[in-house]
Short mmCIF file of C-alpha atoms and ligand atoms in Angstrom, two decimals:
data_model
loop_
_atom_site.label_atom_id
_atom_site.label_comp_id
_atom_site.label_asym_id
_atom_site.label_seq_id
_atom_site.Cartn_x
_atom_site.Cartn_y
_atom_site.Cartn_z
CA MET A 1 -20.21 -5.31 -10.43
CA GLN A 2 -19.09 -1.81 -11.31
CA LYS A 3 -16.79 -0.87 -14.16
CA PHE A 4 -14.99 2.16 -15.54
CA ILE A 5 -15.53 3.30 -19.10
CA ILE A 6 -12.65 5.47 -20.33
CA GLU A 7 -12.46 7.47 -23.52
CA GLY A 8 -8.71 7.88 -24.10
CA GLY A 9 -6.50 10.35 -25.86
CA HIS A 10 -7.29 13.60 -24.03
CA GLU A 11 -4.84 15.95 -22.39
CA LEU A 12 -5.47 16.51 -18.69
CA LYS A 13 -4.95 19.77 -16.87
CA GLY A 14 -5.39 21.16 -13.37
CA GLU A 15 -4.79 20.34 -9.74
CA VAL A 16 -5.33 17.12 -7.86
CA ALA A 17 -4.86 16.81 -4.09
CA VAL A 18 -3.36 13.66 -2.62
CA GLY A 19 -5.34 11.90 0.13
CA GLY A 20 -4.19 10.28 3.36
CA ALA A 21 -1.89 7.27 3.00
CA LYS A 22 -3.68 3.92 2.89
CA ASN A 23 -0.63 2.10 4.20
CA ALA A 24 -0.34 4.49 7.15
CA ALA A 25 -4.06 4.78 8.02
CA LEU A 26 -4.43 0.99 8.29
CA LYS A 27 -1.52 0.75 10.74
CA PHE A 28 -2.61 3.71 12.88
CA VAL A 29 -6.06 2.16 13.30
CA VAL A 30 -4.49 -1.09 14.52
CA ALA A 31 -2.02 0.82 16.75
CA SER A 32 -4.98 2.49 18.48
CA MET A 33 -6.09 -0.96 19.65
CA LEU A 34 -2.98 -1.32 21.82
CA SER A 35 -4.71 1.11 24.20
CA SER A 36 -8.13 0.98 25.88
CA GLU A 37 -8.43 4.76 25.46
CA PRO A 38 -9.90 6.57 22.43
CA ALA A 39 -7.92 7.63 19.37
CA THR A 40 -8.85 10.14 16.68
CA PHE A 41 -7.34 10.12 13.20
CA THR A 42 -7.90 12.73 10.51
CA ASN A 43 -7.14 12.64 6.78
CA VAL A 44 -8.17 8.97 6.70
CA PRO A 45 -8.89 7.99 3.08
CA ASP A 46 -12.41 6.82 2.25
CA ILE A 47 -11.34 3.57 0.60
CA GLU A 48 -12.52 -0.03 0.75
CA GLU A 49 -9.38 -1.31 2.48
CA VAL A 50 -10.00 1.01 5.44
CA ASN A 51 -13.71 0.07 5.50
CA ARG A 52 -12.87 -3.64 5.67
CA LEU A 53 -10.30 -3.12 8.44
CA LEU A 54 -12.78 -1.12 10.52
CA GLU A 55 -15.28 -4.00 10.13
CA LEU A 56 -12.67 -6.38 11.48
CA CYS A 57 -11.81 -4.04 14.39
CA THR A 58 -15.51 -3.85 15.29
CA PHE A 59 -15.67 -7.66 15.18
CA VAL A 60 -12.79 -7.78 17.66
CA GLY A 61 -14.43 -5.29 20.05
CA SER A 62 -13.59 -1.74 18.90
CA GLU A 63 -16.16 1.04 18.81
CA VAL A 64 -15.74 3.00 15.62
CA SER A 65 -17.28 6.18 14.28
CA ARG A 66 -16.46 7.90 11.03
CA ASP A 67 -17.13 11.34 9.73
CA ASP A 68 -15.66 12.83 6.58
CA GLY A 69 -12.04 11.74 6.81
CA GLN A 70 -12.08 11.49 10.60
CA VAL A 71 -12.08 8.13 12.36
CA LYS A 72 -12.65 7.78 16.09
CA ILE A 73 -11.86 4.40 17.51
CA GLN A 74 -11.79 2.99 21.01
CA THR A 75 -11.13 -0.59 22.06
CA LYS A 76 -12.00 -0.67 25.75
CA GLU A 77 -11.91 -4.44 25.69
CA ILE A 78 -10.86 -6.99 23.12
CA THR A 79 -13.90 -9.23 23.17
CA ASN A 80 -13.17 -11.62 20.34
CA ILE A 81 -9.82 -13.34 19.88
CA LYS A 82 -11.06 -15.66 17.11
CA LEU A 83 -10.72 -13.70 13.90
CA ASP A 84 -13.43 -14.25 11.31
CA PRO A 85 -12.03 -16.19 8.29
CA GLU A 86 -14.21 -14.30 5.79
CA LEU A 87 -13.03 -10.89 7.04
CA VAL A 88 -9.39 -12.00 7.26
CA LYS A 89 -9.50 -13.23 3.65
CA LYS A 90 -10.85 -9.87 2.48
CA ILE A 91 -8.08 -7.85 4.06
CA ARG A 92 -4.46 -8.95 4.17
CA VAL A 93 -3.40 -6.52 6.89
CA SER A 94 -5.55 -8.42 9.38
CA VAL A 95 -2.30 -10.07 10.51
CA LEU A 96 -1.38 -6.70 12.06
CA LEU A 97 -4.05 -7.40 14.68
CA LEU A 98 -1.74 -10.02 16.18
CA ALA A 99 0.10 -7.14 17.89
CA PRO A 100 -2.71 -5.56 19.94
CA ILE A 101 -4.53 -8.81 20.64
CA LEU A 102 -1.44 -10.70 21.82
CA ALA A 103 -0.21 -7.71 23.83
CA ARG A 104 -3.56 -7.34 25.60
CA LYS A 105 -5.04 -10.86 25.67
CA GLY A 106 -2.08 -13.19 25.07
CA GLU A 107 -4.06 -15.36 22.66
CA VAL A 108 -5.31 -15.20 19.05
CA HIS A 109 -6.87 -17.64 16.59
CA MET A 110 -5.80 -16.42 13.15
CA PRO A 111 -7.34 -18.13 10.12
CA HIS A 112 -5.08 -18.84 7.13
CA PRO A 113 -4.88 -15.49 5.32
CA GLY A 114 -4.31 -17.13 1.90
CA GLY A 115 -2.46 -15.78 -1.12
CA CYS A 116 -3.52 -13.02 -3.50
CA ALA A 117 -2.98 -11.77 -7.02
CA ILE A 118 0.42 -10.21 -6.28
CA GLY A 119 2.01 -13.16 -4.51
CA GLN A 120 1.76 -15.99 -2.00
CA ARG A 121 2.04 -13.66 1.00
CA PRO A 122 3.40 -16.06 3.61
CA ILE A 123 3.24 -15.15 7.32
CA ASP A 124 6.37 -17.05 8.41
CA LEU A 125 8.16 -13.87 9.55
CA PHE A 126 5.25 -12.86 11.79
CA ILE A 127 5.41 -16.32 13.37
CA GLN A 128 9.20 -16.19 13.81
CA GLY A 129 8.95 -12.73 15.36
CA PHE A 130 6.22 -13.65 17.83
CA GLU A 131 8.01 -16.88 18.79
CA LYS A 132 10.95 -14.65 19.76
CA PHE A 133 8.57 -12.70 22.02
CA GLY A 134 7.87 -16.05 23.75
CA VAL A 135 4.58 -16.83 21.98
CA LYS A 136 3.74 -20.48 21.27
CA VAL A 137 2.40 -20.87 17.75
CA THR A 138 0.56 -23.96 16.52
CA GLU A 139 -1.13 -24.59 13.18
CA ASN A 140 -4.13 -26.69 12.26
CA ALA A 141 -6.50 -26.98 9.29
CA GLU A 142 -8.33 -23.76 10.19
CA GLY A 143 -5.30 -21.60 10.81
CA TYR A 144 -2.89 -20.58 13.56
CA HIS A 145 -3.19 -20.40 17.31
CA PHE A 146 -0.90 -17.91 19.11
CA LYS A 147 -0.65 -18.10 22.90
CA THR A 148 1.52 -16.56 25.61
CA ASP A 149 1.28 -15.46 29.23
CA LYS A 150 3.09 -12.23 28.33
CA LEU A 151 5.28 -10.78 25.59
CA ARG A 152 8.96 -10.57 26.49
CA GLY A 153 11.42 -8.18 24.82
CA MET A 154 13.72 -9.82 22.27
CA LYS A 155 16.12 -9.26 19.39
CA PHE A 156 14.93 -10.07 15.89
CA VAL A 157 17.10 -9.88 12.78
CA PHE A 158 14.89 -9.85 9.69
CA PRO A 159 16.06 -12.40 7.08
CA LEU A 160 14.34 -10.18 4.48
CA VAL A 161 12.94 -6.70 4.77
CA SER A 162 9.21 -6.62 5.47
CA VAL A 163 7.10 -3.52 6.03
CA THR A 164 4.11 -5.00 7.83
CA VAL A 165 6.15 -7.41 9.94
CA THR A 166 8.37 -4.50 11.07
CA GLU A 167 5.25 -2.53 12.03
CA THR A 168 3.56 -5.46 13.77
CA LEU A 169 6.61 -6.38 15.87
CA MET A 170 7.29 -2.72 16.68
CA MET A 171 3.71 -2.31 17.91
CA ALA A 172 3.77 -5.51 19.96
CA ALA A 173 7.13 -4.53 21.51
CA THR A 174 5.68 -1.30 22.91
CA LEU A 175 3.81 -3.39 25.51
CA ALA A 176 6.35 -6.23 25.91
CA GLU A 177 8.37 -6.61 29.09
CA GLY A 178 11.87 -5.16 28.59
CA LYS A 179 13.72 -4.10 25.49
CA THR A 180 13.21 -5.24 21.88
CA ILE A 181 15.69 -4.68 19.07
CA LEU A 182 14.61 -5.08 15.43
CA LYS A 183 17.50 -5.31 12.96
CA ASN A 184 17.31 -5.13 9.16
CA ALA A 185 13.92 -3.51 9.73
CA ALA A 186 12.00 -1.77 6.93
CA CYS A 187 12.55 2.01 6.63
CA GLU A 188 9.39 3.09 4.73
CA PRO A 189 8.24 6.60 5.80
CA GLU A 190 5.01 5.19 7.26
CA ILE A 191 7.12 3.43 9.93
CA PRO A 192 8.65 6.52 11.63
CA ALA A 193 5.21 8.15 11.36
CA LEU A 194 3.68 5.21 13.22
CA ALA A 195 6.47 5.29 15.82
CA GLU A 196 5.90 9.00 16.34
CA TYR A 197 2.20 8.37 16.96
CA LEU A 198 2.94 5.51 19.38
CA ASN A 199 5.52 7.65 21.23
CA SER A 200 2.87 10.36 21.58
CA CYS A 201 0.78 7.71 23.37
CA GLY A 202 3.64 6.90 25.77
CA ALA A 203 5.64 4.28 23.84
CA LYS A 204 9.45 4.37 23.88
CA ILE A 205 10.60 3.73 20.33
CA SER A 206 13.86 4.97 18.83
CA GLY A 207 15.49 4.43 15.45
CA ALA A 208 12.27 4.01 13.38
CA GLY A 209 13.06 5.02 9.81
CA THR A 210 16.50 3.37 10.06
CA ASN A 211 17.12 -0.36 9.83
CA THR A 212 17.63 -0.78 13.59
CA ILE A 213 14.65 0.00 15.82
CA GLU A 214 14.83 -0.19 19.61
CA ILE A 215 11.72 -0.35 21.73
CA GLU A 216 11.59 -0.19 25.52
CA GLY A 217 8.34 -1.80 26.62
CA VAL A 218 5.89 0.16 28.81
CA ALA A 219 2.98 -1.05 30.97
CA ALA A 220 0.22 0.72 29.03
CA LEU A 221 -0.38 3.23 26.26
CA SER A 222 -2.79 6.15 26.25
CA GLY A 223 -5.13 7.17 23.47
CA GLY A 224 -3.94 9.67 20.88
CA VAL A 225 -4.61 11.98 17.98
CA ALA A 226 -2.90 12.00 14.59
CA LYS A 227 -3.24 13.29 11.07
CA ILE A 228 -2.50 10.62 8.48
CA MET A 229 0.41 11.56 6.18
CA PRO A 230 -0.14 12.01 2.42
CA ASP A 231 -0.15 8.86 0.31
CA ARG A 232 3.15 8.69 -1.55
CA VAL A 233 1.90 6.01 -3.94
CA GLU A 234 -1.07 8.14 -4.90
CA ALA A 235 1.21 11.17 -5.35
CA GLY A 236 3.54 9.14 -7.59
CA SER A 237 0.60 7.69 -9.53
CA PHE A 238 -0.72 11.19 -10.33
CA ALA A 239 2.80 12.41 -11.21
CA ILE A 240 3.10 9.56 -13.72
CA LEU A 241 -0.34 10.50 -15.07
CA GLY A 242 1.07 14.01 -15.58
CA ALA A 243 4.03 12.60 -17.52
CA LEU A 244 1.62 10.63 -19.73
CA CYS A 245 -0.97 13.29 -20.51
CA GLY A 246 -0.54 16.39 -18.30
CA ASN A 247 -0.82 19.87 -19.73
CA PRO A 248 0.26 20.22 -16.90
CA ILE A 249 -1.05 18.37 -13.82
CA ARG A 250 -0.19 19.81 -10.43
CA VAL A 251 -0.25 17.24 -7.64
CA THR A 252 -0.76 19.00 -4.31
CA ASN A 253 -0.81 18.02 -0.63
CA CYS A 254 2.04 15.55 -1.02
CA ASN A 255 5.55 15.08 0.30
CA PRO A 256 7.93 14.97 -2.71
CA GLU A 257 10.80 13.88 -0.44
CA HIS A 258 9.16 10.45 -0.19
CA LEU A 259 9.46 9.92 -3.94
CA GLU A 260 13.10 10.70 -4.67
CA ALA A 261 13.62 7.41 -6.54
CA LEU A 262 10.79 8.36 -8.93
CA TRP A 263 12.22 11.85 -9.56
CA THR A 264 15.61 10.28 -10.34
CA MET A 265 13.91 8.14 -13.00
CA PHE A 266 12.06 11.19 -14.34
CA ASP A 267 15.43 13.00 -14.67
CA ARG A 268 16.94 10.12 -16.59
CA MET A 269 13.93 9.84 -18.91
CA GLY A 270 13.64 13.57 -19.59
CA VAL A 271 10.24 14.13 -17.94
CA ASP A 272 9.28 17.81 -17.61
CA TYR A 273 8.46 18.34 -13.91
CA LYS A 274 8.87 20.87 -11.12
CA LEU A 275 8.96 20.15 -7.39
CA GLY A 276 7.75 22.37 -4.55
CA PRO A 277 7.70 21.74 -0.82
CA ASP A 278 4.33 19.94 -0.97
CA TRP A 279 3.54 19.74 -4.67
CA VAL A 280 4.84 18.49 -7.98
CA GLU A 281 3.83 19.73 -11.41
CA VAL A 282 4.27 17.41 -14.38
CA ARG A 283 3.80 17.98 -18.08
CA LYS A 284 3.63 15.47 -20.89
CA THR A 285 6.89 15.40 -22.89
CA ASP A 286 7.51 13.76 -26.22
CA ASN A 287 10.61 11.64 -26.79
CA LEU A 288 10.95 10.25 -23.29
CA LYS A 289 13.89 7.90 -22.99
CA ALA A 290 13.19 4.38 -21.67
CA VAL A 291 15.13 3.40 -18.53
CA ASP A 292 15.52 0.12 -16.65
CA VAL A 293 13.75 -0.02 -13.30
CA VAL A 294 14.33 -2.33 -10.33
CA THR A 295 11.85 -2.25 -7.46
CA HIS A 296 13.42 -2.05 -4.03
CA GLU A 297 12.62 -1.36 -0.38
CA TYR A 298 12.52 2.32 0.62
CA PRO A 299 14.30 4.55 -0.32
CA GLY A 300 14.56 2.55 -3.57
CA PHE A 301 11.93 2.49 -6.31
CA ILE A 302 8.66 1.45 -4.70
CA THR A 303 6.98 -1.72 -5.99
CA ASP A 304 3.56 -0.05 -5.73
CA LEU A 305 4.51 2.38 -8.54
CA GLN A 306 6.06 -0.24 -10.79
CA GLN A 307 2.73 -0.75 -12.65
CA PRO A 308 1.91 2.89 -13.53
CA PHE A 309 5.61 3.43 -14.32
CA THR A 310 5.53 0.50 -16.76
CA VAL A 311 2.67 2.24 -18.61
CA LEU A 312 4.93 5.29 -18.92
CA LEU A 313 7.70 3.05 -20.29
CA THR A 314 5.34 1.79 -23.03
CA GLN A 315 5.22 5.44 -24.20
CA SER A 316 9.00 5.99 -23.97
CA LYS A 317 11.60 5.40 -26.65
CA GLY A 318 13.81 2.35 -26.47
CA MET A 319 14.04 -1.03 -24.83
CA CYS A 320 14.21 -1.45 -21.07
CA MET A 321 13.74 -3.98 -18.32
CA VAL A 322 11.30 -3.83 -15.42
CA HIS A 323 12.60 -6.00 -12.57
CA GLU A 324 10.05 -6.58 -9.81
CA THR A 325 12.06 -7.90 -6.87
CA ILE A 326 9.50 -7.75 -4.04
CA TRP A 327 6.45 -9.71 -5.27
CA GLU A 328 6.40 -12.82 -7.46
CA GLY A 329 3.00 -12.16 -9.06
CA ARG A 330 3.15 -8.46 -9.75
CA LEU A 331 3.95 -8.40 -13.46
CA PHE A 332 1.19 -10.58 -14.90
CA TYR A 333 -0.99 -7.52 -15.59
CA THR A 334 1.49 -6.65 -18.38
CA ASP A 335 -0.46 -9.20 -20.48
CA LYS A 336 -3.33 -6.72 -20.43
CA LEU A 337 -1.07 -3.90 -21.60
CA LYS A 338 0.01 -6.21 -24.42
CA GLN A 339 -3.63 -6.69 -25.39
CA MET A 340 -3.80 -2.90 -25.68
CA GLY A 341 -0.85 -2.84 -28.08
CA ALA A 342 2.19 -2.53 -25.79
CA GLN A 343 5.30 -4.47 -26.80
CA ILE A 344 6.23 -6.39 -23.69
CA ILE A 345 8.05 -9.70 -23.32
CA MET A 346 7.92 -11.56 -20.03
CA CYS A 347 11.31 -13.12 -19.26
CA ASP A 348 10.19 -14.72 -15.99
CA PRO A 349 7.64 -13.77 -13.28
CA HIS A 350 10.02 -11.11 -11.94
CA ARG A 351 11.18 -9.47 -15.19
CA VAL A 352 9.66 -8.02 -18.35
CA ILE A 353 11.23 -6.21 -21.29
CA VAL A 354 9.32 -3.22 -22.62
CA ASN A 355 9.96 -1.85 -26.09
CA GLY A 356 8.47 1.55 -26.82
CA PRO A 357 6.89 3.73 -27.78
CA SER A 358 3.73 1.81 -28.73
CA LYS A 359 0.34 3.11 -29.64
CA LEU A 360 -2.24 1.75 -27.21
CA TYR A 361 -5.84 0.93 -28.16
CA GLY A 362 -8.92 0.74 -25.96
CA ARG A 363 -9.92 -2.77 -24.85
CA LYS A 364 -12.25 -4.49 -22.40
CA LEU A 365 -10.17 -5.57 -19.41
CA GLU A 366 -10.45 -6.71 -15.82
CA SER A 367 -8.51 -5.17 -12.95
CA PRO A 368 -6.37 -7.92 -11.37
CA ASP A 369 -5.35 -5.96 -8.24
CA LEU A 370 -5.14 -2.43 -6.87
CA ARG A 371 -1.98 -1.03 -8.45
CA ALA A 372 -2.31 -2.95 -11.73
CA GLY A 373 -5.90 -1.67 -11.87
CA PHE A 374 -4.70 1.93 -11.64
CA ALA A 375 -2.11 1.20 -14.34
CA LEU A 376 -4.94 0.04 -16.63
CA VAL A 377 -6.79 3.30 -15.93
CA LEU A 378 -3.65 5.21 -17.01
CA ALA A 379 -3.30 3.04 -20.11
CA GLY A 380 -6.98 3.66 -20.91
CA LEU A 381 -6.47 7.42 -20.61
CA VAL A 382 -3.64 7.42 -23.18
CA ALA A 383 -5.15 4.77 -25.49
CA GLU A 384 -7.06 5.49 -28.66
CA GLY A 385 -10.74 4.57 -28.30
CA THR A 386 -12.75 3.19 -25.40
CA THR A 387 -11.38 1.08 -22.55
CA THR A 388 -13.67 -0.79 -20.16
CA ILE A 389 -12.18 -1.87 -16.84
CA GLU A 390 -14.12 -4.39 -14.80
CA ASN A 391 -13.60 -5.52 -11.20
CA ILE A 392 -12.92 -1.93 -10.11
CA TYR A 393 -13.53 -2.87 -6.47
CA GLN A 394 -9.80 -3.60 -6.61
CA ILE A 395 -9.07 0.05 -7.52
CA ASP A 396 -11.53 1.38 -4.90
CA ARG A 397 -9.54 -0.55 -2.28
CA GLY A 398 -6.81 2.08 -2.46
CA TYR A 399 -7.82 5.17 -4.48
CA GLU A 400 -10.58 7.39 -3.09
CA HIS A 401 -13.31 8.42 -5.60
CA ILE A 402 -10.74 8.15 -8.34
CA GLU A 403 -13.04 8.80 -11.31
CA GLU A 404 -14.35 12.08 -9.81
CA ARG A 405 -10.82 13.35 -9.24
CA LEU A 406 -9.76 12.39 -12.75
CA GLN A 407 -12.89 13.99 -14.24
CA LYS A 408 -11.89 17.28 -12.61
CA LEU A 409 -8.64 17.10 -14.59
CA GLY A 410 -10.67 16.67 -17.77
CA ALA A 411 -10.53 12.87 -18.06
CA LYS A 412 -13.39 11.15 -19.86
CA ILE A 413 -14.02 8.39 -17.34
CA LYS A 414 -17.29 7.21 -15.87
CA ARG A 415 -18.39 4.54 -13.42
CA GLU A 416 -21.17 2.19 -14.52
CA GLU A 417 -23.01 -0.71 -12.92
N1 LIG B 1 7.19 -11.91 3.29
C1 LIG B 1 7.54 -13.16 3.69
N2 LIG B 1 7.10 -13.60 4.91
C2 LIG B 1 6.32 -12.83 5.71
C3 LIG B 1 5.97 -11.53 5.29
C4 LIG B 1 6.42 -11.09 4.06
O1 LIG B 1 8.21 -13.89 2.97
O2 LIG B 1 5.95 -13.30 6.81
C5 LIG B 1 7.66 -11.45 1.97
C6 LIG B 1 6.52 -11.08 1.01
O3 LIG B 1 5.96 -12.25 0.43
C7 LIG B 1 7.21 -10.18 0.02
C8 LIG B 1 8.27 -9.49 0.89
O4 LIG B 1 8.34 -10.21 2.10
O5 LIG B 1 7.82 -10.92 -0.98
C9 LIG B 1 8.02 -8.06 1.24
O6 LIG B 1 6.70 -7.92 1.69
P1 LIG B 1 6.28 -6.93 2.87
O7 LIG B 1 5.98 -7.78 4.06
O8 LIG B 1 7.23 -5.82 2.99
O9 LIG B 1 4.90 -6.39 2.27
P2 LIG B 1 3.66 -6.02 3.12
O10 LIG B 1 4.08 -5.39 4.37
O11 LIG B 1 2.72 -7.15 3.15
C10 LIG B 1 3.42 -3.55 2.31
C11 LIG B 1 2.38 -2.76 1.60
C12 LIG B 1 2.35 -3.19 0.14
C13 LIG B 1 3.72 -2.96 -0.48
C14 LIG B 1 4.78 -3.72 0.34
C15 LIG B 1 6.19 -3.44 -0.12
C16 LIG B 1 0.75 -2.42 3.33
C17 LIG B 1 -0.62 -2.67 3.82
N3 LIG B 1 1.08 -3.02 2.19
O12 LIG B 1 3.01 -4.90 2.18
O13 LIG B 1 1.40 -2.35 -0.49
O14 LIG B 1 3.73 -3.45 -1.79
O15 LIG B 1 4.69 -3.33 1.73
O16 LIG B 1 6.50 -2.10 -0.01
O17 LIG B 1 1.51 -1.65 3.92
C18 LIG B 1 -0.29 -1.81 -2.01
O18 LIG B 1 -0.48 -0.77 -1.35
O19 LIG B 1 -0.80 -2.02 -3.14
C19 LIG B 1 0.55 -2.86 -1.45
C20 LIG B 1 0.51 -4.12 -1.85
#
């Protein structure tokens, strides 16, 4: 098991480039499987989550090759409709595969995906959506069986906003017979990007990026080519790093328009930052003012930045509340910040009160999940003394070669076995 050893308390300076978006790359790979023709994606991040998904695609019948940020994938035939329980457990987005497999084969055996550190992660909305397409879904001890002769266009009104369900139903609808309307759909920027890619392959999708998406089904899709958009969570994570210890840090290759809710918070706190068309430069400022934060679907404050932002709040003056509305298990990592010296009171699983500023001290900790893991790295970088973070596989799931990129900014962080 690998770990990070961090020597905190140093100012960081320089440029860091944002990589391709994890939560777009994963969906584009699955979208390619709707077609039997080849697809090529560039700017694909070299992260564990992508590696695991590509393993699962290969298991299902895709041919995959990878070369320095480029992924070529072709699924001439789907040869395996029984998804492997071990692979499905390792990667939550395996449920996305329901779309290409049902569209092309009409049948899938999907093992129970199980919960994870951030929440229970039910799949009820996927089931409701596919039932609307005319799919019969049954459940047994091993998992779910989905079966249909063909997908038929439908109207689905989401009872709650879900990113992956929106993407899965949108993908499936491209090959369904007739028209599909998705209402109260998610609007995250990765969704219009995915629709644009699918349209370039012959799909007929309109409205992606708004909460009503209309899809006219077509008989087949072609292969395609796409460059994966910059990762807005990574960009925001580095910007928060800049606010904590930048002298300054310039985050390049990003799209600042995707992070307007974060900039609004920065304005209210008094963070010293400058925005350009594809960069943001952030400098550490003393006397930041604490502000309440409520996570929300896009364009609200993204739940995936709640953890690094909470670290920033521990260094800001005053008392504030962090309200995590999307996931029920995404605040428990704050216990680890408390061990480091932060003053945090948990009101209930969705809300904590942070009182700052607090001096943080290095500790030996374990990364509970991807985003909380990155938050612990940030806390380690501002803490006095040495922080050891174990279980860093969780961080590698979503941040490419993170220690090397931080070292270039001057961070004292190393990876050890
Ligand atoms: N939900 C249900 N039933 C379902 C599906 C979802 O109740 O069938 C609930 C979830 O339990 C959650 C809420 O709906 O409470 C919203 O979840 P959503 O489905 O939107 O999340 P997701 O699509 O599984 C994606 C990102 C997450 C990000 C969320 C919210 C990917 C691969 N993952 O998850 O990213 O937190 O949207 O924006 O796109 C991360 O990158 O660290 C990460 C967890």
